[in-house]
Amino acid sequence: MSGTPAEKSPLARLVLFMVCLSIAGSLVAGVHWFAIDLPAQQARALHPPGNGNTELFAACNICMQNCEFDSDRYGCEMTCKLLACGSPDP
């Protein structure tokens, strides 16, 4: 037998190529996250979310408290949920 190195099979070369491609993709994704996504997330963290409307919650709570003295309490609460609270199921 001669000492010539055996050539790798096409399947082994394909697997090696796919592993190298996945490593390169992970590196590109990490750089993208660090350079673009992380600063955008930090910029948004400085502002409160838009759904934190405390005036809406205060009006909803007042309306629901007033329903305690109404003769049709459940009808009153449904009206409050629809009009003051902003949804039928808060």
PDB file of C-alpha atoms in Angstrom:
ATOM      1  CA  MET A   1       0.000   0.000   0.000  1.00  0.00           C
ATOM      2  CA  SER A   2       1.202   3.415  -0.811  1.00  0.00           C
ATOM      3  CA  GLY A   3       1.138   6.354   1.581  1.00  0.00           C
ATOM      4  CA  THR A   4      -1.238   8.564  -0.403  1.00  0.00           C
ATOM      5  CA  PRO A   5      -3.847  10.293   1.718  1.00  0.00           C
ATOM      6  CA  ALA A   6      -7.414   9.165   1.147  1.00  0.00           C
ATOM      7  CA  GLU A   7      -9.699  11.783  -0.322  1.00  0.00           C
ATOM      8  CA  LYS A   8     -12.706  12.750   1.837  1.00  0.00           C
ATOM      9  CA  SER A   9     -16.090  11.596   0.688  1.00  0.00           C
ATOM     10  CA  PRO A  10     -18.496  14.179  -0.751  1.00  0.00           C
ATOM     11  CA  LEU A  11     -20.816  13.672   2.206  1.00  0.00           C
ATOM     12  CA  ALA A  12     -18.056  14.487   4.707  1.00  0.00           C
ATOM     13  CA  ARG A  13     -17.169  17.639   2.763  1.00  0.00           C
ATOM     14  CA  LEU A  14     -20.844  18.662   2.725  1.00  0.00           C
ATOM     15  CA  VAL A  15     -21.139  18.165   6.481  1.00  0.00           C
ATOM     16  CA  LEU A  16     -17.960  20.168   7.074  1.00  0.00           C
ATOM     17  CA  PHE A  17     -19.254  22.958   4.825  1.00  0.00           C
ATOM     18  CA  MET A  18     -22.597  23.055   6.684  1.00  0.00           C
ATOM     19  CA  VAL A  19     -20.880  23.218  10.078  1.00  0.00           C
ATOM     20  CA  CYS A  20     -18.626  26.063   8.911  1.00  0.00           C
ATOM     21  CA  LEU A  21     -21.641  27.863   7.424  1.00  0.00           C
ATOM     22  CA  SER A  22     -23.590  27.579  10.679  1.00  0.00           C
ATOM     23  CA  ILE A  23     -20.659  28.921  12.702  1.00  0.00           C
ATOM     24  CA  ALA A  24     -20.299  31.865  10.321  1.00  0.00           C
ATOM     25  CA  GLY A  25     -24.046  32.551  10.503  1.00  0.00           C
ATOM     26  CA  SER A  26     -23.960  32.506  14.290  1.00  0.00           C
ATOM     27  CA  LEU A  27     -21.111  34.995  14.316  1.00  0.00           C
ATOM     28  CA  VAL A  28     -22.933  37.331  11.908  1.00  0.00           C
ATOM     29  CA  ALA A  29     -26.127  37.084  13.966  1.00  0.00           C
ATOM     30  CA  GLY A  30     -24.248  37.865  17.178  1.00  0.00           C
ATOM     31  CA  VAL A  31     -22.590  40.917  15.657  1.00  0.00           C
ATOM     32  CA  HIS A  32     -25.961  42.094  14.304  1.00  0.00           C
ATOM     33  CA  TRP A  33     -27.611  41.679  17.713  1.00  0.00           C
ATOM     34  CA  PHE A  34     -24.824  43.507  19.506  1.00  0.00           C
ATOM     35  CA  ALA A  35     -24.560  46.360  16.979  1.00  0.00           C
ATOM     36  CA  ILE A  36     -28.217  46.908  15.990  1.00  0.00           C
ATOM     37  CA  ASP A  37     -30.763  45.101  18.169  1.00  0.00           C
ATOM     38  CA  LEU A  38     -29.285  45.772  21.606  1.00  0.00           C
ATOM     39  CA  PRO A  39     -29.056  49.587  21.198  1.00  0.00           C
ATOM     40  CA  ALA A  40     -32.621  49.645  19.849  1.00  0.00           C
ATOM     41  CA  GLN A  41     -33.863  47.676  22.865  1.00  0.00           C
ATOM     42  CA  GLN A  42     -32.050  49.978  25.258  1.00  0.00           C
ATOM     43  CA  ALA A  43     -33.499  53.058  23.551  1.00  0.00           C
ATOM     44  CA  ARG A  44     -37.034  51.683  23.893  1.00  0.00           C
ATOM     45  CA  ALA A  45     -36.474  50.789  27.550  1.00  0.00           C
ATOM     46  CA  LEU A  46     -36.308  54.468  28.458  1.00  0.00           C
ATOM     47  CA  HIS A  47     -39.939  55.085  27.505  1.00  0.00           C
ATOM     48  CA  PRO A  48     -42.931  53.525  29.277  1.00  0.00           C
ATOM     49  CA  PRO A  49     -45.209  51.327  27.200  1.00  0.00           C
ATOM     50  CA  GLY A  50     -48.164  52.936  25.491  1.00  0.00           C
ATOM     51  CA  ASN A  51     -50.717  50.741  27.233  1.00  0.00           C
ATOM     52  CA  GLY A  52     -49.893  52.132  30.676  1.00  0.00           C
ATOM     53  CA  ASN A  53     -52.696  54.707  30.635  1.00  0.00           C
ATOM     54  CA  THR A  54     -53.363  55.412  34.328  1.00  0.00           C
ATOM     55  CA  GLU A  55     -56.271  57.777  33.593  1.00  0.00           C
ATOM     56  CA  LEU A  56     -58.159  54.939  31.898  1.00  0.00           C
ATOM     57  CA  PHE A  57     -57.572  52.646  34.880  1.00  0.00           C
ATOM     58  CA  ALA A  58     -58.709  55.351  37.321  1.00  0.00           C
ATOM     59  CA  ALA A  59     -61.932  55.972  35.359  1.00  0.00           C
ATOM     60  CA  CYS A  60     -62.544  52.230  35.164  1.00  0.00           C
ATOM     61  CA  ASN A  61     -62.069  51.781  38.907  1.00  0.00           C
ATOM     62  CA  ILE A  62     -64.366  54.708  39.761  1.00  0.00           C
ATOM     63  CA  CYS A  63     -67.059  53.390  37.462  1.00  0.00           C
ATOM     64  CA  MET A  64     -66.803  49.882  38.935  1.00  0.00           C
ATOM     65  CA  GLN A  65     -66.970  51.262  42.492  1.00  0.00           C
ATOM     66  CA  ASN A  66     -70.103  53.247  41.628  1.00  0.00           C
ATOM     67  CA  CYS A  67     -71.745  50.044  40.388  1.00  0.00           C
ATOM     68  CA  GLU A  68     -71.773  48.686  43.944  1.00  0.00           C
ATOM     69  CA  PHE A  69     -74.738  50.936  44.734  1.00  0.00           C
ATOM     70  CA  ASP A  70     -76.659  50.348  41.488  1.00  0.00           C
ATOM     71  CA  SER A  71     -79.757  48.135  41.542  1.00  0.00           C
ATOM     72  CA  ASP A  72     -78.616  46.415  38.295  1.00  0.00           C
ATOM     73  CA  ARG A  73     -75.028  45.855  39.365  1.00  0.00           C
ATOM     74  CA  TYR A  74     -74.096  43.388  36.621  1.00  0.00           C
ATOM     75  CA  GLY A  75     -75.550  45.577  33.878  1.00  0.00           C
ATOM     76  CA  CYS A  76     -73.692  48.554  35.302  1.00  0.00           C
ATOM     77  CA  GLU A  77     -70.429  46.603  35.445  1.00  0.00           C
ATOM     78  CA  MET A  78     -70.859  45.478  31.830  1.00  0.00           C
ATOM     79  CA  THR A  79     -71.435  49.089  30.787  1.00  0.00           C
ATOM     80  CA  CYS A  80     -68.321  50.149  32.691  1.00  0.00           C
ATOM     81  CA  LYS A  81     -66.278  47.396  31.079  1.00  0.00           C
ATOM     82  CA  LEU A  82     -67.396  48.453  27.617  1.00  0.00           C
ATOM     83  CA  LEU A  83     -67.200  52.236  28.010  1.00  0.00           C
ATOM     84  CA  ALA A  84     -64.797  53.159  30.817  1.00  0.00           C
ATOM     85  CA  CYS A  85     -62.461  50.158  30.898  1.00  0.00           C
ATOM     86  CA  GLY A  86     -62.084  49.800  27.149  1.00  0.00           C
ATOM     87  CA  SER A  87     -62.847  46.094  26.798  1.00  0.00           C
ATOM     88  CA  PRO A  88     -65.649  43.692  27.711  1.00  0.00           C
ATOM     89  CA  ASP A  89     -63.358  41.505  29.870  1.00  0.00           C
ATOM     90  CA  PRO A  90     -60.750  43.501  31.852  1.00  0.00           C
TER      91      PRO A  90
END
